[in-house]
Amino acid sequence: MTAPRRHGRWPGLLAGAVLAAGAGVAPAQTLQSLQRPGAPLLLAAKGSFFVGGERRLATPNQVGLFGGREPGHVTVGQMYVEYMLPQRRAPTAPLVLLHGCCLSGKSWSTTPDGRPGWDEYFVRHGFAVYVADQVHRGRSGFDPSTSNDVRAGLRPPDALTRIDTLNEETSIWRAFRVGPAYGRAYPDSQFPVESIHEFAKQVIPDLYDGTQRPNPNLDRLSELATGLGGAVLVGHSMGAGFVLEAAAATPGAFAGVVAIEGGCPFNREPFSDAEILNLARLPILLVYGDHLDADTGLDFSWQPGFEECRAFVRRVNDAHGHATMLHLPARGIRGNSHMLMLDRNSLEIAALIEQWLRRNVRRPAPR
Amino acid sequence: MTAPRRHGRWPGLLAGAVLAAGAGVAPAQTLQSLQRPGAPLLLAAKGSFFVGGERRLATPNQVGLFGGREPGHVTVGQMYVEYMLPQRRAPTAPLVLLHGCCLSGKSWSTTPDGRPGWDEYFVRHGFAVYVADQVHRGRSGFDPSTSNDVRAGLRPPDALTRIDTLNEETSIWRAFRVGPAYGRAYPDSQFPVESIHEFAKQVIPDLYDGTQRPNPNLDRLSELATGLGGAVLVGHSMGAGFVLEAAAATPGAFAGVVAIEGGCPFNREPFSDAEILNLARLPILLVYGDHLDADTGLDFSWQPGFEECRAFVRRVNDAHGHATMLHLPARGIRGNSHMLMLDRNSLEIAALIEQWLRRNVRRPAPR
C-alpha cells in the first residue's frame, strides 16, 4: 500500500482553499496565472484539419438552418486534428496524441496551472505533433440524430447515450490519485491541486457509447497515420486503450505506440494471439504513475489494469516484440497522478518518453 | 439582383466532382492538401485555458466515472479559449475571435483547402489572438443534465434541445451564398468549392438553445476581455450577434467590435437607446460579403439583416459613435460567401480589417 493517511504537502493554504471551494467560494484563477509562457516558439507550421467521417443525409428531425429545410447531407464521425510542425525536425515519426475519457485534446495543451503542455514540449524537441479530439466529442462533434429522434418521439428515451462525467471529489481527486480524500493530497503528490477547478473545466460530454463497431476512433487513427506516412500513437487512459487496439488491428500504419495509464486492453476482450503478433511488430512503451494500489475507498483500483499491462508486456515480448513498462516509481519518480501530463513534473516524464522515442522509433517509420 | 443564372467558374471538373460526391463517391482530400504551410511562424507564446463556468453538484443521473459514484461537483458553462501571442506586438488590443452557428473555433484556423486561417494571419501581423469555442459546444463542452434526465424518464423528451445543422446542399451551398444551386457556384465565387465536404466537417452540434438568460457567452466574453485588460471582439454570424450584444451590455470591457455577417441585433429585440449609447463608446466595424440579395429559392435572405445593419450604423453614428460598414462589393471585392474567412481571398479581407484596427483601436484599449 502506498497511500499515506496524513495530510499532503499543502495542508494549510491549499487544502483550505479547496475545501472552501467546495462551498463555491474559491476565487477564480486570473488569466495571467493561466498564461505563463516560456521562451519564444518557432514553428515550421501550425494548423488543423479533419480526418474521415461519414457523409449522409440529415435525418428529417435535424433541421438545416438558414432556410435549408430541404433534405441535405451532413457529416458525422470525423476526427478533428490540430498540428504543429517543428522548424528543426528530429529523426523520428510524427506523434499523434489521443486524450482519455471525458476529456479533449486540451489534455495535451497548457496545464491547469498555466505551464506548457506536452504538445509544446515535443514540438520544441523536434517532433511533428498532431493532437486529436476523439470522434463524438469536442471539435470532432457528434451524431445528434438519436437525440433529435427521441425528442420527436420516434425513439424511446433510453435510446439516448448516458453521458457520464468526472466529478471533482471522487473521479478526479480520489480515482485519479491526487489524494485519499477530497482536499487532502498525497504528501508526494505532483498534481497541481490548487488548479483542481481549472482541470475540472476540461471535462466535457462524450457521445461515443462504447458499443459502436467498428469503433470510429480506431479507423480515424489508422487513416491519419497512413496519411502522415507513419506515426507514433500516444494515448492516455481510454485513449491508451484505443491506440493499442488500433495498432493491433493495422500495425503497418504506425511507427510505435506509447500507452499511458490505460488497460491492456481497455474495456474489451483480451488481445488474441494474432493481435499480439501484430503488436509485436511495433515498439511499445507503457507508462504508469504512482499510488496505483492506494485504497481510495472507491469500487475502483488501478492495480489490476497495471498488472494486466505487465502481463501484456511479457506476452508481446514472448512473441519477439519490443514492449517496455515505464513504471515511474520504479525509476524513483514518485507522486504522479493519472493525469501525469498535467502534473508538476510533467516535462520530466515527457523527457523520458522522448528518450525512448529517439532510441526506438525511426523515420520513415512503418514496418 | 446579383445572383447570376449561369454556371460558375468550375463548371466542368469541380461541379462534376461535387455532384459525384452527392452520390458519396468523391475521393477524400489528402492530408498533404490539407496542410499547406507558409513561412515559419515565430510566437512569443501559445496555449489554452477556460474562462468562467458554473461549478455545481452533478445530477444523480450523471455518473462520476472510475468508481466515483458518490455525489460530486462538475463545471458547466465554461468557455474554451486558445491563444497565440506575437513576438513583435502591434500597438493594438488583443483580438477575441468568436465563430458562428453550428461551428467552432476551427472557423478561424486552416481553411478547408489547407490555407492559413485568420488566427495565423493576425498573429503574424502582431496581434495577440484568442480563439474561443462558444459555451455549450466544442471543447467548451455542454451541460448534459437534461439529456440524462430525459433518458431516466424524469423529464419529457421534448425537454431536449433540438440540435439543428448546416446541410451541404441548402444551408451551406445556397444559404451561405456559394451558388444558386448545389454543384453550381456563382461565376465570381470565392468559396473553395472543391473543399465543400471538408468544410461540412466543421459543422458540430450546438447545445445552447438560445433561450438561456443571461446568455453565458456574453458573460464569458466580458470576463475574458476584462482579464486581458481590454480586447477587440471579432464575431461571425451568430457570433457577430453575440459580440455586439456583449459590447452593448459591458462596453467598458472591450476595445472595439468587428461584427461579420451577423444581424444588428441577432435573434433578439432591437437595441435600446441605452444600448446604442454604450455601443457608441466603441469603434465598430461591420463586414458583409457579396450576393446578399440573391434569390436562392429558400425562405431566407441576407438582405434584411444587411439593411438592418446599415440602419444600425446610422443609429450608432447619430449617437456620436464610430460605426463603419465594410460592404466588400462596394470596395470592388466580389464573390464572397458567408464564410468569407475561408474564401480564396480571405487574407485580402483580413488585411482590410487589420487596416481598420490599426487606425481605430489603440492599446491600452478600454475607454
mmCIF file of N, CA and C in Angstrom, chain B residues 21 86 107 138 162 181 192 225 274 290 316:
data_model
loop_
_atom_site.group_PDB
_atom_site.id
_atom_site.type_symbol
_atom_site.label_atom_id
_atom_site.label_comp_id
_atom_site.label_asym_id
_atom_site.label_seq_id
_atom_site.Cartn_x
_atom_site.Cartn_y
_atom_site.Cartn_z
ATOM 1 N N ALA B 21 -19.926 13.619 -55.729
ATOM 2 C CA ALA B 21 -19.848 13.492 -54.281
ATOM 3 C C ALA B 21 -21.238 13.359 -53.684
ATOM 4 N N PRO B 86 2.083 37.201 -30.412
ATOM 5 C CA PRO B 86 3.137 37.506 -31.392
ATOM 6 C C PRO B 86 4.427 37.881 -30.699
ATOM 7 N N SER B 107 -13.262 27.547 -37.266
ATOM 8 C CA SER B 107 -13.568 28.502 -38.347
ATOM 9 C C SER B 107 -12.403 29.434 -38.657
ATOM 10 N N GLY B 138 -18.235 22.193 -28.778
ATOM 11 C CA GLY B 138 -16.796 22.027 -28.976
ATOM 12 C C GLY B 138 -16.093 21.694 -27.671
ATOM 13 N N ARG B 162 -33.395 20.876 -29.445
ATOM 14 C CA ARG B 162 -33.374 20.409 -30.833
ATOM 15 C C ARG B 162 -32.025 20.775 -31.437
ATOM 16 N N ALA B 181 -27.467 26.903 -56.921
ATOM 17 C CA ALA B 181 -27.966 25.525 -56.825
ATOM 18 C C ALA B 181 -26.774 24.622 -56.544
ATOM 19 N N PRO B 192 -13.916 28.072 -51.632
ATOM 20 C CA PRO B 192 -13.140 26.941 -52.174
ATOM 21 C C PRO B 192 -14.044 25.722 -52.378
ATOM 22 N N ALA B 225 -12.336 39.477 -21.842
ATOM 23 C CA ALA B 225 -11.760 40.773 -22.232
ATOM 24 C C ALA B 225 -11.284 41.543 -21.011
ATOM 25 N N ALA B 274 -30.323 53.051 -24.696
ATOM 26 C CA ALA B 274 -29.208 52.946 -23.745
ATOM 27 C C ALA B 274 -28.117 52.033 -24.307
ATOM 28 N N ASP B 290 -20.758 39.275 -50.592
ATOM 29 C CA ASP B 290 -21.463 39.521 -51.854
ATOM 30 C C ASP B 290 -22.744 38.674 -51.952
ATOM 31 N N VAL B 316 -25.965 54.337 -34.511
ATOM 32 C CA VAL B 316 -24.791 54.480 -33.630
ATOM 33 C C VAL B 316 -24.081 55.803 -33.904
#
